[in-house]
Coordinates of C-alpha atoms and ligand atoms in Angstrom, one line a residue:
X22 CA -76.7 30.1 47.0
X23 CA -80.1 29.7 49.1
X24 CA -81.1 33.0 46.8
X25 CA -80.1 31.5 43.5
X26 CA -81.9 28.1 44.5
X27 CA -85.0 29.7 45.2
X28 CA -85.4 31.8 41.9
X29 CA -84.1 28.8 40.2
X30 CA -87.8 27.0 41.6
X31 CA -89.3 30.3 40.7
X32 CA -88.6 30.0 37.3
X33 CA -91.7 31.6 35.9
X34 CA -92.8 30.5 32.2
X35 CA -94.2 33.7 30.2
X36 CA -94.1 33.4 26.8
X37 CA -92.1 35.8 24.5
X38 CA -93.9 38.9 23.7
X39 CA -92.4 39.1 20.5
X40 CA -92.9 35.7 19.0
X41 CA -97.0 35.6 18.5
X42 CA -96.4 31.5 17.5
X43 CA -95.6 31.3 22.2
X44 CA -97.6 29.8 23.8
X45 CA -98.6 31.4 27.4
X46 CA -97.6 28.3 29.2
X47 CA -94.5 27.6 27.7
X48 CA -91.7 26.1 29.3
X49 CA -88.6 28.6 29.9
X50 CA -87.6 29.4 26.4
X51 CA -89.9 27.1 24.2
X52 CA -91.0 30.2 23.0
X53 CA -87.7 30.6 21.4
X54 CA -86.9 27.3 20.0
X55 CA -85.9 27.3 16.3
X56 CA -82.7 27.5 14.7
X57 CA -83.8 31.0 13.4
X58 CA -84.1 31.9 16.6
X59 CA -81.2 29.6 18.4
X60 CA -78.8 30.4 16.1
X61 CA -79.2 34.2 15.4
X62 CA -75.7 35.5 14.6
X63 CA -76.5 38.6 17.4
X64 CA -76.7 35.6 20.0
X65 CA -73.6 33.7 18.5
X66 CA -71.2 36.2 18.1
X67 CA -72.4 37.4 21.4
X68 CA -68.1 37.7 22.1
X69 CA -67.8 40.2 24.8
X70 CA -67.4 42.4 23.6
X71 CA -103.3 63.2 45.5
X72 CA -105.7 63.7 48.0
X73 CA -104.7 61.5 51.2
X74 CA -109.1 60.6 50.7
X75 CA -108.6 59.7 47.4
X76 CA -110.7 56.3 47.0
X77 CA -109.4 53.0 45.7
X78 CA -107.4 52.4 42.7
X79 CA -109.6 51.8 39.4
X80 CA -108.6 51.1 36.2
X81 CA -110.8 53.8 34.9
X82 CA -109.1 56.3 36.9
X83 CA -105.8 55.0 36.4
X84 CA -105.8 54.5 32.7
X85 CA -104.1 51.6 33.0
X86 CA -106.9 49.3 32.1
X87 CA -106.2 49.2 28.5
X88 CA -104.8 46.5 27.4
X89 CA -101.4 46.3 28.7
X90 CA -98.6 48.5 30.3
X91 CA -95.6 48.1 31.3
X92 CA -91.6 48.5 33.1
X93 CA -90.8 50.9 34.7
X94 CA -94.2 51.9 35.8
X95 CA -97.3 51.9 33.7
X96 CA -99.6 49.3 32.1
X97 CA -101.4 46.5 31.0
X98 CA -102.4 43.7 28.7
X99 CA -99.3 41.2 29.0
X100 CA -100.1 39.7 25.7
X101 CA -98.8 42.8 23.5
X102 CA -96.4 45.0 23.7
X103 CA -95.9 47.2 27.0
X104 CA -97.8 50.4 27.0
X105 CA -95.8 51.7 29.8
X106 CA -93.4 51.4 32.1
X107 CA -96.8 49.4 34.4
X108 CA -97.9 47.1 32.1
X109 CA -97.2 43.8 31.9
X110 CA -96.1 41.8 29.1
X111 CA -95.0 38.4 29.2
X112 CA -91.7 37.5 28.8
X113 CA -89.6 34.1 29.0
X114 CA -89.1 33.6 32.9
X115 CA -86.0 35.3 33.7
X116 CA -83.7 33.5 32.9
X117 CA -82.5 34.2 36.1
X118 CA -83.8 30.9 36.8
X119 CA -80.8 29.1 37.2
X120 CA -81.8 25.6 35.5
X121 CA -81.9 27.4 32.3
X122 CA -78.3 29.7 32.5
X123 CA -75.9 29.3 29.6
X124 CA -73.0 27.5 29.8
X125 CA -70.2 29.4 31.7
X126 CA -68.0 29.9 28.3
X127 CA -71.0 31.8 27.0
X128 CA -71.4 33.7 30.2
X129 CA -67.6 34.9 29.5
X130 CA -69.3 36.1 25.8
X131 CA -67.5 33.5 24.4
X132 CA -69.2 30.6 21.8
X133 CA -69.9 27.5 23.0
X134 CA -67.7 25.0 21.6
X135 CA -70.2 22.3 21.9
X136 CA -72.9 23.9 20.6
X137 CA -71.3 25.0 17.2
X138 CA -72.4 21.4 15.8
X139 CA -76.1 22.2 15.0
X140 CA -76.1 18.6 14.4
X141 CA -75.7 17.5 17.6
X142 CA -77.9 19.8 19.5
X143 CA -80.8 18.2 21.5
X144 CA -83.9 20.1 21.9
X145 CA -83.3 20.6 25.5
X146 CA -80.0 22.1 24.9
X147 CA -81.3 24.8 22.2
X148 CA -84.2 25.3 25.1
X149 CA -81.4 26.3 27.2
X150 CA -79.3 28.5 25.2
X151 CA -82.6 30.1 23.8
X152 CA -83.4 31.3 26.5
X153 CA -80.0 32.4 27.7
X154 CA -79.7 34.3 25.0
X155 CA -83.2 35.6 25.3
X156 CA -81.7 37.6 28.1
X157 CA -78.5 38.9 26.6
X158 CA -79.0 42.5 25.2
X159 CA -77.6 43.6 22.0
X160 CA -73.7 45.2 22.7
X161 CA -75.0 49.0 22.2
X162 CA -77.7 48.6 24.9
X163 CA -75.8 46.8 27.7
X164 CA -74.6 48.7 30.6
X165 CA -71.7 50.6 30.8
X166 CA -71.6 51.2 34.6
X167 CA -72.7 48.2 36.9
X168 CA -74.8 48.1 39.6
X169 CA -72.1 49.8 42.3
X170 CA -69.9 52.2 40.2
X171 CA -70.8 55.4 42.1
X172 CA -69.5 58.6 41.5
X173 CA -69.8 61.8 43.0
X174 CA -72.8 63.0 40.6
X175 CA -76.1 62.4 43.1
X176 CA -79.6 62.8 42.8
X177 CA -80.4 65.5 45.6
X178 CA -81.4 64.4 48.9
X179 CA -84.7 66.8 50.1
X180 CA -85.7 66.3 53.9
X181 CA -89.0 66.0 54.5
X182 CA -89.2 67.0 58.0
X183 CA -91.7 70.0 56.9
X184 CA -94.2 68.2 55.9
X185 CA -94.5 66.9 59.3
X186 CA -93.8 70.0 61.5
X187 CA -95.6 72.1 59.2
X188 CA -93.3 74.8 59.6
X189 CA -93.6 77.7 57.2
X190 CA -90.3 78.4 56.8
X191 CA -88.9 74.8 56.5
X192 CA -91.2 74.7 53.8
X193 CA -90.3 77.7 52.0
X194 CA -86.8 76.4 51.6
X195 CA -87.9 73.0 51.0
X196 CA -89.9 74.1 47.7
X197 CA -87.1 75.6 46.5
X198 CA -85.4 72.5 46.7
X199 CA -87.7 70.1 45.1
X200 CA -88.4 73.4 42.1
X201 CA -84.0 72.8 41.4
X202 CA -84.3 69.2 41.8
X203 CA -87.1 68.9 39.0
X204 CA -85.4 71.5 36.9
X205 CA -82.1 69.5 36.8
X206 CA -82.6 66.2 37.7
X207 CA -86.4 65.1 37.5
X208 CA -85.4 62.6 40.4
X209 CA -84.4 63.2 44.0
X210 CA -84.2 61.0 47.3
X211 CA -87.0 61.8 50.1
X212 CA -85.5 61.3 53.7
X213 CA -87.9 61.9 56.9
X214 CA -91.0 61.0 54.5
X215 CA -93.0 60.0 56.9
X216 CA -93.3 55.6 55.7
X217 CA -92.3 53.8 58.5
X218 CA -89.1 51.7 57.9
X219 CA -90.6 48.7 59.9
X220 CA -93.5 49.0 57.3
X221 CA -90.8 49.0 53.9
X222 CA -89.4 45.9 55.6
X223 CA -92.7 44.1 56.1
X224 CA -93.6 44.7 52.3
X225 CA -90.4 44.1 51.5
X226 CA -90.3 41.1 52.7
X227 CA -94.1 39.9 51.8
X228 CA -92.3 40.5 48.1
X229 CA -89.3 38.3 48.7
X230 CA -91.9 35.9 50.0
X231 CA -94.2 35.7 46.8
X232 CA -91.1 35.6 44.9
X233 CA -89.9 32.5 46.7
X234 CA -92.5 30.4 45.5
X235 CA -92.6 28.0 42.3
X236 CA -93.6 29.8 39.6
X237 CA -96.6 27.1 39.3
X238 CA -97.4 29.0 42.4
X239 CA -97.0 32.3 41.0
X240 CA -98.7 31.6 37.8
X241 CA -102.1 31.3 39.5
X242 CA -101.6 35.2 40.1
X243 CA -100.7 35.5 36.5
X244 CA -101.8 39.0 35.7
X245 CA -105.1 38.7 32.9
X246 CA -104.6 39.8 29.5
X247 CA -107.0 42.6 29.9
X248 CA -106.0 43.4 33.7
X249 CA -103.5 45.7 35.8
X250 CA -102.7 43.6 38.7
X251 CA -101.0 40.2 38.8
X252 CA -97.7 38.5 38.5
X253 CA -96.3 39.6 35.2
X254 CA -93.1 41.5 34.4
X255 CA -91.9 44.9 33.3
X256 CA -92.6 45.6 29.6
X257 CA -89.8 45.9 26.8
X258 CA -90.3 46.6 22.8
X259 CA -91.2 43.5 21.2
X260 CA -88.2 43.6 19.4
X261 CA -85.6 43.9 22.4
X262 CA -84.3 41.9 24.7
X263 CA -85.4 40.5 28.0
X264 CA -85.7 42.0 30.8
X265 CA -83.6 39.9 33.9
X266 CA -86.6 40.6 36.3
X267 CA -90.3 39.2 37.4
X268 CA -93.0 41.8 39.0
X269 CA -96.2 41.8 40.4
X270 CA -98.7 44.4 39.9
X271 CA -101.1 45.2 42.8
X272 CA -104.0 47.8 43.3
X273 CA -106.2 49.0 46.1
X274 CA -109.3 46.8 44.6
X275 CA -110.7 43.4 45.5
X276 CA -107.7 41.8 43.9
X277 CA -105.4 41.7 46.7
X278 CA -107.8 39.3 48.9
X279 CA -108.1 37.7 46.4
X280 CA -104.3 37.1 45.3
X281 CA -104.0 36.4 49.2
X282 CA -106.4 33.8 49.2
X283 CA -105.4 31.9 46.1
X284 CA -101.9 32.2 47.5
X285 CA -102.5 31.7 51.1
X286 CA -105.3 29.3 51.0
X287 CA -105.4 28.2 54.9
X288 CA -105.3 31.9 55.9
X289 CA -101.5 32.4 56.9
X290 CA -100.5 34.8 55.8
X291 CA -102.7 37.8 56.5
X292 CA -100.1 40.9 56.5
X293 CA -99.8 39.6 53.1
X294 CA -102.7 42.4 52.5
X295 CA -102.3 44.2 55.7
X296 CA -99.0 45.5 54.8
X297 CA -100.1 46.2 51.2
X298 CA -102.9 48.5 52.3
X299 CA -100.7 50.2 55.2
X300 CA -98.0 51.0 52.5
X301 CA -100.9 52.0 49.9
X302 CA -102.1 54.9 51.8
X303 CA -99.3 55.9 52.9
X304 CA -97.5 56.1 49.8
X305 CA -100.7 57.8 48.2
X306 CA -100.7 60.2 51.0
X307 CA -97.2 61.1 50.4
X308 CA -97.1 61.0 46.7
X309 CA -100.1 63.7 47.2
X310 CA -98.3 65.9 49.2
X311 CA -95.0 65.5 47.1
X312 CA -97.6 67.0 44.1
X313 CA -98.6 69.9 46.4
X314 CA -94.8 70.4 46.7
X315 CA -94.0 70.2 43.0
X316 CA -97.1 72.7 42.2
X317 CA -95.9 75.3 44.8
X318 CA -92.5 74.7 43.5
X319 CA -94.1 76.0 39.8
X320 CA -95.7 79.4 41.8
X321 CA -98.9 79.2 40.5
X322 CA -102.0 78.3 40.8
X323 CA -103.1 75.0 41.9
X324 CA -106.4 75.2 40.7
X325 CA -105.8 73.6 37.2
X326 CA -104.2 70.6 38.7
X327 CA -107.1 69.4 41.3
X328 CA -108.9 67.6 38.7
X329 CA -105.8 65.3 38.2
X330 CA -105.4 64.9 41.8
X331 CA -108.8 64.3 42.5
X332 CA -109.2 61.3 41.5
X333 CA -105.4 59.8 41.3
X334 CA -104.5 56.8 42.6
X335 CA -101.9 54.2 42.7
X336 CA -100.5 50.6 41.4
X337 CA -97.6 49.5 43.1
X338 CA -95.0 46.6 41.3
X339 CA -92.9 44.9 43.2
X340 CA -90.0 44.4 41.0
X341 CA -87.8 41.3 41.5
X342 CA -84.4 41.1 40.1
X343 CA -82.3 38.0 40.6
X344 CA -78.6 37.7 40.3
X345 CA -77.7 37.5 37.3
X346 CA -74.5 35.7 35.7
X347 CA -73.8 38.0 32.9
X348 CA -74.8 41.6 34.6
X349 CA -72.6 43.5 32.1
X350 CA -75.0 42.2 28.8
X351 CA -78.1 42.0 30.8
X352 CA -80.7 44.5 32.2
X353 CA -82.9 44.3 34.6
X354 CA -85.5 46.9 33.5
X355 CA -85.2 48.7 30.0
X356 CA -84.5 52.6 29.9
X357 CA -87.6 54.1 30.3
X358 CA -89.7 57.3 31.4
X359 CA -92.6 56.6 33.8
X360 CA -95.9 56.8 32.4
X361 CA -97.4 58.4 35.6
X362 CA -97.5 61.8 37.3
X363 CA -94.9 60.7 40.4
X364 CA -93.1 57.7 41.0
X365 CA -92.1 56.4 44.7
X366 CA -89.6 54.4 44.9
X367 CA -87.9 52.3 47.5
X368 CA -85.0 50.9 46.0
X369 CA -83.5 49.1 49.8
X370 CA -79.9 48.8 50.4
X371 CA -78.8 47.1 47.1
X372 CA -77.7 49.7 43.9
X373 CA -79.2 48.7 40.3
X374 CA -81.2 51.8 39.4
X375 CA -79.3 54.2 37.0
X376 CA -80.5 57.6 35.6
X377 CA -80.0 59.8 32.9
X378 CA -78.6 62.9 33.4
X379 CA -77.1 65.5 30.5
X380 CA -77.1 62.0 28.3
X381 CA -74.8 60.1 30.5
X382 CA -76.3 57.5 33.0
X383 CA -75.4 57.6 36.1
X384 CA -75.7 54.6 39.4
X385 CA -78.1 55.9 42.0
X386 CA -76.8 55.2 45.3
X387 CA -78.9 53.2 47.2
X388 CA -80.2 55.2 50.7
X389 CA -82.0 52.9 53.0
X390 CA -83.5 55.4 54.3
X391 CA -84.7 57.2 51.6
X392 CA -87.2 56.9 48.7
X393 CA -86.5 57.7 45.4
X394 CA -88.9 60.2 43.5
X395 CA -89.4 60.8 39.9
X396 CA -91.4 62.7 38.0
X397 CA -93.4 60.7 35.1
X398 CA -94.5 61.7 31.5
X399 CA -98.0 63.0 32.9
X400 CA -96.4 66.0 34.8
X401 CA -93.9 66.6 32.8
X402 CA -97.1 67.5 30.3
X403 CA -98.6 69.2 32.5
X404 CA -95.5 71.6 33.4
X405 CA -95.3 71.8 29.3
X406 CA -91.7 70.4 29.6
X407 CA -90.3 72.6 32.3
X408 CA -90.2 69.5 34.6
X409 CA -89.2 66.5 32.6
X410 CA -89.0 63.0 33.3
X411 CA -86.6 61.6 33.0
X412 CA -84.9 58.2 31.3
X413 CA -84.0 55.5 34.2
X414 CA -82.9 51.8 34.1
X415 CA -82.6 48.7 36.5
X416 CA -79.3 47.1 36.1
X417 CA -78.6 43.6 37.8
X418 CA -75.6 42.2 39.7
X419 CA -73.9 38.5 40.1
X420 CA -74.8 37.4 43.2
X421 CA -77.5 39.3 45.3
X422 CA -81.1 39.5 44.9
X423 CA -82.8 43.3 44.8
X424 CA -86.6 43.9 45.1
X425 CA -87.8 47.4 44.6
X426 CA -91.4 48.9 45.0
X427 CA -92.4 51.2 43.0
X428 CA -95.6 53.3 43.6
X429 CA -97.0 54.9 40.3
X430 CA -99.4 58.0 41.2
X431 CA -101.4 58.6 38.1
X432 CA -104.5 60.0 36.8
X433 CA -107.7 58.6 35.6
X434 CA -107.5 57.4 32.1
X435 CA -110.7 59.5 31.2
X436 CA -108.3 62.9 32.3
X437 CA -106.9 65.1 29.0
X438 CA -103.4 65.8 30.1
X439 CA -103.1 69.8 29.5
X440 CA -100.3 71.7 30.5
X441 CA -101.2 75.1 32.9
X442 CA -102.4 77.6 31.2
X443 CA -101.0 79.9 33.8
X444 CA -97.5 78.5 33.6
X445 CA -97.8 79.1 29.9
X446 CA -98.8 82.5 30.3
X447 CA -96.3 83.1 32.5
X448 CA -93.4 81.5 30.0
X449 CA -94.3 83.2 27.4
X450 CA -95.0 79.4 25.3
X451 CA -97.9 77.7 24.3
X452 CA -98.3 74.3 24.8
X453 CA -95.8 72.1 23.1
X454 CA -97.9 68.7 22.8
X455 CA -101.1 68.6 20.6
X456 CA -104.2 67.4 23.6
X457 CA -104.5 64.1 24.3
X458 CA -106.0 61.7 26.8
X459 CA -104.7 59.3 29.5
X460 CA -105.5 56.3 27.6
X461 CA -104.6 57.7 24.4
X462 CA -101.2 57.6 25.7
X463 CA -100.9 54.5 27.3
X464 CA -101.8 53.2 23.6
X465 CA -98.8 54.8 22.2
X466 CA -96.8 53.7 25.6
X467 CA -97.5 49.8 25.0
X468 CA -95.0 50.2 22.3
X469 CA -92.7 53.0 22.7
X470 CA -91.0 53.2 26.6
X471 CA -88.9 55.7 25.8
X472 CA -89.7 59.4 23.8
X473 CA -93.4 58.6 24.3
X474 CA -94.5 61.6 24.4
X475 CA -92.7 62.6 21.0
X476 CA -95.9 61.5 19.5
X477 CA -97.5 63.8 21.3
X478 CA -95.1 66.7 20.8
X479 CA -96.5 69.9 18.2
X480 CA -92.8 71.0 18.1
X481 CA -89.5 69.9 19.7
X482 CA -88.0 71.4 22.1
X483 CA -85.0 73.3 20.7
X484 CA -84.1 74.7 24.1
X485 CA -84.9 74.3 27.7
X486 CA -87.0 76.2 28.8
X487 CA -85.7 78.7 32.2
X488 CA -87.7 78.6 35.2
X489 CA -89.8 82.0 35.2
X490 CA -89.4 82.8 38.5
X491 CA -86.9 83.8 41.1
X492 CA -85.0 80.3 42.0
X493 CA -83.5 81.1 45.5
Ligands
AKG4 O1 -86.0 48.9 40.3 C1 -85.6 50.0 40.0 O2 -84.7 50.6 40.6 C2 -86.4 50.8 39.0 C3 -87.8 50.5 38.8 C4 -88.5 51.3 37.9 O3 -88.0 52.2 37.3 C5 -90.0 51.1 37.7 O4 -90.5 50.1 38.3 O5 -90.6 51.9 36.9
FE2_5 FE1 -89.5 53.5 36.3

């Protein structure tokens, strides 16, 4: 109840990406008000059924600068439509927020008796159901498999113990774990990475305590049109649904004093940045290592991927999902591929994050201890397929609150993504996607999550391609 009640008063007030008639600072679903709108028959017949030294994050380097990016990880201009699974687009404040839910028969998927009189309707109730329905997703998209149906189909688990002894032989065997789990899965959980637990809690709960506030609160954070960092939320099509989530985009620039001090204007709360640069560098570190890993894993030569580690660098988004009252027609994040080389993930104790695998989703169960990794649409270019990244989701639940933090490890925008020549060589292929830059991607990303790099592609892939070397 105290969780509900405090995402009620942190009802945020985005306007709709898709309707270009919002206004930024409407109220919760006055983006949505008109009977074309209110009284869509979808809504209505809704019946259930790199380098550790690598310097601070820039938009330059990142490629995330453009305007917009967005869910899962990517980024940036929360007026249009999401460039990547980072940017930020606005959306109607998650419904989440309590004050606005839809009346309970319409959480059941059934109509509302007293709202079939359009007559009768006050503006204040269509505000309400607009936005309720704003949040419901269309039948085909909704999720199958909630938030805690495990199975026993798992992402591998990889101990990262080597990177810390350094032992040769530890290593050996761990490559050839992380080279099956990129092969088959594209996602794995890290145990024994080396982020303090104490320091995921303090982030953690600096997150739960920004998310707390009133959204007028949050609003002063609000992420610029033509930024990377601020409170805005994951990105969606224009033409879908709404995500049931809020996020808040933060780099290693001047921003973060500055978010503290707008936030925290008598100074109290200073691990609000400590903690954010402690987890910074050390998730870059480890998301630089992790690439080291990945490129031993491929057997060849690392030279042709300095340039994109040279200069990589992070955003992190704290992702904030309430509970939800209608988990089973909502989502929490859309189904997206990461825009990024590597994604870190910590996901805490609470389930919600679902991958792909052979077409069928599947519930990711939630390790404390570990960190999720998954490989983005950047490296899966520059393997020329043979790693690919792979399609993920955040679904929500009824009645507890999940944060995640997701690191994105990207390169600059300026860097043309090129798969290695010598892994081409050795496969036999040439490259599958035509050349193309960083930012030229993230302008195809803003409104395509999902098959981005289909644009990019010279010819399908008709087959997957076998790994060319001994797997042991
Ligand atoms: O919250 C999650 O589990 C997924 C987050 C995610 O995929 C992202 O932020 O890109
Ligand atoms: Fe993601």
């Amino acid at each position: 109840m105290a969780e509900s009640a405090t995402f009620m008063s942190g009802a945020t007030s985005f306007s709709s990406q898709g309707n270009s008639t919002a206004s930024p600072r409407a109220e919760p679903g006055e983006a949505f008000v008109s009977d074309q709108i209110v009284f869509t028959p979808r809504s209505y017949s809704a019946p259930s059924s790199t380098s550790p030294s690598s310097p601070s994050f820039s938009p330059q380097k990142m490629g995330i600068l453009s305007p917009q990016i967005g869910t899962t990880s990517g980024d940036l201009d929360i007026n249009s439509t999401p460039p990547c699974s980072v940017a930020g687009m606005r959306s109607p404040s998650p419904f989440p927020l309590g004050l606005d839910s839809p009346p309970a028969s319409r959480l059941r998927g059934s109509p509302d008796p007293s709202t079939t009189d359009r007559s009768i309707k006050t503006l204040e109730q269509k505000r309400k159901e607009a936005v309720s329905l704003a949040y419901v997703w269309p039948t085909e998209h909704r999720p199958a498999i909630q938030h805690d149906e495990f199975t026993d189909i798992e992402i591998p688990t990889i101990d990262l113990t080597c990177l810390i002894s350094k032992d040769p032989v530890a290593r050996k065997q761990v490559v050839a774990q992380v080279r099956a789990a990129c092969l088959n899965w594209g996602f794995f959980h890290a145990v024994n990475h080396g982020i303090p637990h104490e320091l995921l809690e303090r982030v953690q709960k600096q997150a739960q305590r920004f998310f707390a506030m009133p959204k007028e609160e949050k609003l002063k954070v609000e992420r610029d049109p033509k930024g990377y960092t601020g409170y805005g939320n994951a990105g969606v099509k224009p033409t879908d649904s709404q995500p049931w989530s809020e996020g808040f985009y933060l780099a290693n620039d001047s921003s973060v004093d500055k978010y503290s001090q707008v936030l925290w204007p008598h100074g109290d709360n200073e691990d609000f940045g400590n903690s954010y640069r402690e987890y910074n560098e050390k998730a870059e570190n480890l998301a630089a290592q992790l690439m080291d890993l990945i490129i031993e894993s491929l057997e060849v030569n690392a030279d042709h991927f300095q340039p994109y580690l040279h200069n990589a660098s992070g955003l992190l988004r704290w992702n904030h999902y309430p509970p939800c009252p209608q988990p089973h027609k909502s989502l929490g994040m859309a189904p997206h591929t990461d825009f990024n080389m590597l994604t870190v993930l910590h996901q805490g104790d609470i389930g919600g994050l679902q991958v792909q695998k052979d077409g069928k989703w599947v519930a990711v169960r939630p390790n404390g201890d570990a960190l999720a990794i998954n490989i983005g649409d950047t490296l899966q270019v520059l393997t020329n397929a043979l790693y690919k990244s792979i399609p993920h989701r955040a679904v929500v639940n009824r009645t507890q609150t999940r944060i995640s933090l997701a690191y994105f490890y990207a390169p600059t925008t300026k860097s043309e993504i090129v798969p290695s020549p010598e892994l081409l060589e050795r496969t036999n292929q040439s490259s599958i996607y035509k050349r193309f830059t960083m930012e030229e991607y993230l302008a195809v990303k803003k409104g395509q999550l999902l098959n981005t790099l289909q644009h990019f592609t010279l010819e399908p892939l008709t087959q997957s391609l076998a790994f060319p070397v001994h797997t042991e």
